[in-house]
Amino acid sequence: MPRYLIERQFPDGLGLVPDQQGRQTAAAVIANNARDGVTWVQSYVTPDKRRTYCIYDAPSPEAIRQAANRNGLPVERITEVRVLDPYFHL
């Protein structure tokens, strides 16, 4: 399955916090993503919490957009990526 980097911008900052409510929100996002065959792998958040860079596995960019729309999440850019491991295996 293709892997994508999704860039998001949150003008007021990302409100997801590591507590029970945050876990419930994340679980809802995961469930909504699954409806489109989208898997949230990992996210990186800037210190000011205004930008995120998320790694997703998905069948297509459109599936990511549909899941994001269902979750009420912005999508600034979707880029297909591949892993470049710094420890080359010869």
Short mmCIF file of N, CA and C in Angstrom, two decimals:
data_model
loop_
_atom_site.label_atom_id
_atom_site.label_comp_id
_atom_site.label_asym_id
_atom_site.label_seq_id
_atom_site.Cartn_x
_atom_site.Cartn_y
_atom_site.Cartn_z
N MET A 1 0.85 -1.17 0.00
CA MET A 1 0.00 0.00 0.00
C MET A 1 0.91 1.24 0.00
N PRO A 2 0.54 2.26 -0.74
CA PRO A 2 1.35 3.48 -0.76
C PRO A 2 1.39 4.17 0.60
N ARG A 3 2.48 4.87 0.84
CA ARG A 3 2.68 5.64 2.08
C ARG A 3 2.71 7.12 1.70
N TYR A 4 2.11 7.95 2.56
CA TYR A 4 2.00 9.39 2.28
C TYR A 4 2.42 10.22 3.49
N LEU A 5 2.94 11.40 3.18
CA LEU A 5 3.20 12.42 4.19
C LEU A 5 2.11 13.47 4.03
N ILE A 6 1.35 13.73 5.09
CA ILE A 6 0.27 14.70 5.06
C ILE A 6 0.68 15.89 5.91
N GLU A 7 0.67 17.06 5.30
CA GLU A 7 0.99 18.30 6.02
C GLU A 7 -0.32 18.99 6.37
N ARG A 8 -0.43 19.37 7.64
CA ARG A 8 -1.63 20.04 8.13
C ARG A 8 -1.23 21.33 8.84
N GLN A 9 -2.10 22.31 8.77
CA GLN A 9 -1.87 23.57 9.47
C GLN A 9 -3.06 23.83 10.39
N PHE A 10 -2.76 24.16 11.65
CA PHE A 10 -3.76 24.46 12.67
C PHE A 10 -3.50 25.87 13.18
N PRO A 11 -4.19 26.88 12.62
CA PRO A 11 -3.93 28.27 13.01
C PRO A 11 -4.02 28.53 14.52
N ASP A 12 -4.91 27.82 15.20
CA ASP A 12 -5.07 28.00 16.65
C ASP A 12 -4.31 26.95 17.45
N GLY A 13 -3.56 26.12 16.78
CA GLY A 13 -2.81 25.07 17.44
C GLY A 13 -3.61 23.78 17.54
N LEU A 14 -2.93 22.66 17.51
CA LEU A 14 -3.55 21.35 17.63
C LEU A 14 -4.04 21.17 19.06
N GLY A 15 -5.30 20.80 19.21
CA GLY A 15 -5.88 20.68 20.54
C GLY A 15 -5.81 19.28 21.13
N LEU A 16 -5.24 18.33 20.42
CA LEU A 16 -5.16 16.96 20.91
C LEU A 16 -4.11 16.87 22.03
N VAL A 17 -4.55 16.40 23.19
CA VAL A 17 -3.63 16.28 24.33
C VAL A 17 -3.59 14.83 24.79
N PRO A 18 -2.49 14.41 25.42
CA PRO A 18 -2.36 13.01 25.85
C PRO A 18 -3.11 12.72 27.15
N ASP A 19 -4.43 12.70 27.08
CA ASP A 19 -5.26 12.35 28.22
C ASP A 19 -6.39 11.44 27.73
N GLN A 20 -7.34 11.13 28.57
CA GLN A 20 -8.43 10.22 28.19
C GLN A 20 -9.22 10.78 27.01
N GLN A 21 -9.52 12.05 27.02
CA GLN A 21 -10.26 12.65 25.91
C GLN A 21 -9.44 12.58 24.62
N GLY A 22 -8.14 12.82 24.71
CA GLY A 22 -7.26 12.72 23.55
C GLY A 22 -7.23 11.31 22.99
N ARG A 23 -7.21 10.32 23.88
CA ARG A 23 -7.23 8.91 23.44
C ARG A 23 -8.54 8.60 22.71
N GLN A 24 -9.65 9.12 23.24
CA GLN A 24 -10.94 8.89 22.60
C GLN A 24 -11.00 9.57 21.23
N THR A 25 -10.46 10.77 21.14
CA THR A 25 -10.42 11.48 19.86
C THR A 25 -9.57 10.71 18.85
N ALA A 26 -8.40 10.26 19.27
CA ALA A 26 -7.52 9.49 18.39
C ALA A 26 -8.20 8.20 17.94
N ALA A 27 -8.89 7.53 18.85
CA ALA A 27 -9.59 6.29 18.50
C ALA A 27 -10.68 6.54 17.46
N ALA A 28 -11.37 7.67 17.59
CA ALA A 28 -12.41 8.02 16.61
C ALA A 28 -11.79 8.30 15.25
N VAL A 29 -10.65 8.99 15.24
CA VAL A 29 -9.94 9.26 13.98
C VAL A 29 -9.52 7.94 13.33
N ILE A 30 -8.96 7.05 14.11
CA ILE A 30 -8.52 5.75 13.59
C ILE A 30 -9.70 4.98 13.00
N ALA A 31 -10.83 4.97 13.69
CA ALA A 31 -12.02 4.26 13.20
C ALA A 31 -12.54 4.90 11.91
N ASN A 32 -12.60 6.22 11.87
CA ASN A 32 -13.05 6.91 10.65
C ASN A 32 -12.11 6.66 9.49
N ASN A 33 -10.81 6.66 9.76
CA ASN A 33 -9.84 6.39 8.70
C ASN A 33 -10.05 5.00 8.11
N ALA A 34 -10.31 4.03 8.95
CA ALA A 34 -10.45 2.64 8.52
C ALA A 34 -11.58 2.49 7.50
N ARG A 35 -12.58 3.33 7.57
CA ARG A 35 -13.70 3.26 6.61
C ARG A 35 -13.22 3.48 5.18
N ASP A 36 -12.10 4.18 5.01
CA ASP A 36 -11.55 4.44 3.69
C ASP A 36 -10.26 3.66 3.44
N GLY A 37 -9.95 2.70 4.31
CA GLY A 37 -8.74 1.92 4.14
C GLY A 37 -7.47 2.70 4.44
N VAL A 38 -7.60 3.73 5.29
CA VAL A 38 -6.49 4.62 5.64
C VAL A 38 -5.96 4.25 7.03
N THR A 39 -4.63 4.19 7.16
CA THR A 39 -4.00 3.87 8.45
C THR A 39 -3.08 5.01 8.86
N TRP A 40 -3.31 5.56 10.04
CA TRP A 40 -2.47 6.61 10.62
C TRP A 40 -1.28 5.91 11.24
N VAL A 41 -0.09 6.16 10.73
CA VAL A 41 1.12 5.48 11.20
C VAL A 41 1.79 6.27 12.32
N GLN A 42 2.01 7.57 12.08
CA GLN A 42 2.73 8.39 13.06
C GLN A 42 2.57 9.86 12.67
N SER A 43 2.67 10.74 13.67
CA SER A 43 2.61 12.18 13.40
C SER A 43 3.72 12.90 14.13
N TYR A 44 4.15 14.00 13.54
CA TYR A 44 5.13 14.90 14.14
C TYR A 44 4.46 16.26 14.27
N VAL A 45 4.65 16.90 15.41
CA VAL A 45 4.01 18.18 15.69
C VAL A 45 5.09 19.21 15.99
N THR A 46 4.95 20.41 15.40
CA THR A 46 5.90 21.47 15.69
C THR A 46 5.71 21.94 17.13
N PRO A 47 6.75 22.54 17.73
CA PRO A 47 6.65 22.98 19.13
C PRO A 47 5.48 23.93 19.41
N ASP A 48 5.12 24.77 18.43
CA ASP A 48 3.99 25.68 18.64
C ASP A 48 2.64 25.02 18.38
N LYS A 49 2.64 23.74 17.97
CA LYS A 49 1.45 22.93 17.71
C LYS A 49 0.59 23.47 16.56
N ARG A 50 1.19 24.26 15.69
CA ARG A 50 0.43 24.83 14.57
C ARG A 50 0.57 24.04 13.28
N ARG A 51 1.55 23.12 13.21
CA ARG A 51 1.74 22.30 12.02
C ARG A 51 1.97 20.85 12.44
N THR A 52 1.41 19.96 11.64
CA THR A 52 1.70 18.54 11.84
C THR A 52 2.14 17.94 10.52
N TYR A 53 2.96 16.92 10.64
CA TYR A 53 3.44 16.13 9.50
C TYR A 53 3.11 14.68 9.85
N CYS A 54 2.16 14.11 9.13
CA CYS A 54 1.64 12.80 9.48
C CYS A 54 1.99 11.77 8.41
N ILE A 55 2.35 10.59 8.85
CA ILE A 55 2.62 9.48 7.95
C ILE A 55 1.38 8.59 7.95
N TYR A 56 0.87 8.33 6.75
CA TYR A 56 -0.31 7.50 6.58
C TYR A 56 -0.05 6.46 5.50
N ASP A 57 -0.63 5.29 5.66
CA ASP A 57 -0.73 4.31 4.58
C ASP A 57 -2.16 4.40 4.08
N ALA A 58 -2.31 4.46 2.76
CA ALA A 58 -3.65 4.62 2.19
C ALA A 58 -3.66 4.18 0.74
N PRO A 59 -4.83 3.81 0.25
CA PRO A 59 -4.91 3.40 -1.15
C PRO A 59 -4.73 4.56 -2.13
N SER A 60 -5.03 5.80 -1.68
CA SER A 60 -4.93 6.95 -2.58
C SER A 60 -4.99 8.26 -1.79
N PRO A 61 -4.53 9.36 -2.39
CA PRO A 61 -4.69 10.66 -1.75
C PRO A 61 -6.16 11.01 -1.51
N GLU A 62 -7.04 10.61 -2.43
CA GLU A 62 -8.47 10.90 -2.26
C GLU A 62 -9.03 10.20 -1.03
N ALA A 63 -8.59 8.99 -0.74
CA ALA A 63 -9.04 8.29 0.47
C ALA A 63 -8.61 9.07 1.71
N ILE A 64 -7.41 9.63 1.68
CA ILE A 64 -6.92 10.44 2.81
C ILE A 64 -7.78 11.69 2.96
N ARG A 65 -8.09 12.34 1.84
CA ARG A 65 -8.93 13.54 1.90
C ARG A 65 -10.33 13.22 2.44
N GLN A 66 -10.91 12.11 2.02
CA GLN A 66 -12.24 11.73 2.50
C GLN A 66 -12.20 11.47 4.01
N ALA A 67 -11.19 10.75 4.47
CA ALA A 67 -11.08 10.46 5.91
C ALA A 67 -10.85 11.76 6.69
N ALA A 68 -10.00 12.63 6.18
CA ALA A 68 -9.73 13.91 6.85
C ALA A 68 -11.00 14.74 6.96
N ASN A 69 -11.77 14.77 5.89
CA ASN A 69 -13.03 15.51 5.90
C ASN A 69 -13.98 14.96 6.95
N ARG A 70 -14.08 13.64 7.02
CA ARG A 70 -14.94 13.00 8.01
C ARG A 70 -14.47 13.32 9.43
N ASN A 71 -13.15 13.45 9.61
CA ASN A 71 -12.59 13.74 10.93
C ASN A 71 -12.52 15.23 11.23
N GLY A 72 -12.87 16.07 10.27
CA GLY A 72 -12.79 17.51 10.48
C GLY A 72 -11.36 18.02 10.56
N LEU A 73 -10.45 17.35 9.83
CA LEU A 73 -9.03 17.72 9.85
C LEU A 73 -8.63 18.41 8.55
N PRO A 74 -7.80 19.44 8.65
CA PRO A 74 -7.33 20.11 7.44
C PRO A 74 -6.28 19.26 6.72
N VAL A 75 -6.16 19.46 5.43
CA VAL A 75 -5.11 18.84 4.64
C VAL A 75 -4.50 19.93 3.76
N GLU A 76 -3.25 20.25 4.02
CA GLU A 76 -2.58 21.26 3.22
C GLU A 76 -1.89 20.64 2.01
N ARG A 77 -1.24 19.50 2.23
CA ARG A 77 -0.50 18.85 1.15
C ARG A 77 -0.39 17.35 1.45
N ILE A 78 -0.49 16.56 0.38
CA ILE A 78 -0.29 15.11 0.47
C ILE A 78 0.81 14.76 -0.52
N THR A 79 1.85 14.09 -0.02
CA THR A 79 2.98 13.69 -0.85
C THR A 79 3.23 12.20 -0.66
N GLU A 80 3.28 11.46 -1.76
CA GLU A 80 3.63 10.05 -1.66
C GLU A 80 5.12 9.96 -1.34
N VAL A 81 5.47 9.10 -0.38
CA VAL A 81 6.86 8.97 0.06
C VAL A 81 7.26 7.49 0.12
N ARG A 82 8.56 7.28 0.16
CA ARG A 82 9.13 5.95 0.34
C ARG A 82 10.17 6.04 1.46
N VAL A 83 10.41 4.96 2.14
CA VAL A 83 11.38 4.94 3.23
C VAL A 83 12.79 4.92 2.66
N LEU A 84 13.63 5.77 3.19
CA LEU A 84 15.07 5.75 2.89
C LEU A 84 15.76 5.48 4.21
N ASP A 85 16.21 4.28 4.39
CA ASP A 85 16.85 3.85 5.63
C ASP A 85 18.32 4.23 5.58
N PRO A 86 18.83 4.92 6.62
CA PRO A 86 20.25 5.32 6.60
C PRO A 86 21.21 4.14 6.77
N TYR A 87 20.69 2.98 7.12
CA TYR A 87 21.54 1.80 7.32
C TYR A 87 21.33 0.87 6.13
N PHE A 88 22.01 1.18 5.04
CA PHE A 88 21.87 0.40 3.83
C PHE A 88 22.32 -1.04 4.06
N HIS A 89 21.52 -1.93 3.58
CA HIS A 89 21.85 -3.37 3.68
C HIS A 89 22.39 -3.80 2.34
N LEU A 90 23.65 -4.17 2.34
CA LEU A 90 24.28 -4.57 1.07
C LEU A 90 24.19 -6.05 0.83
#
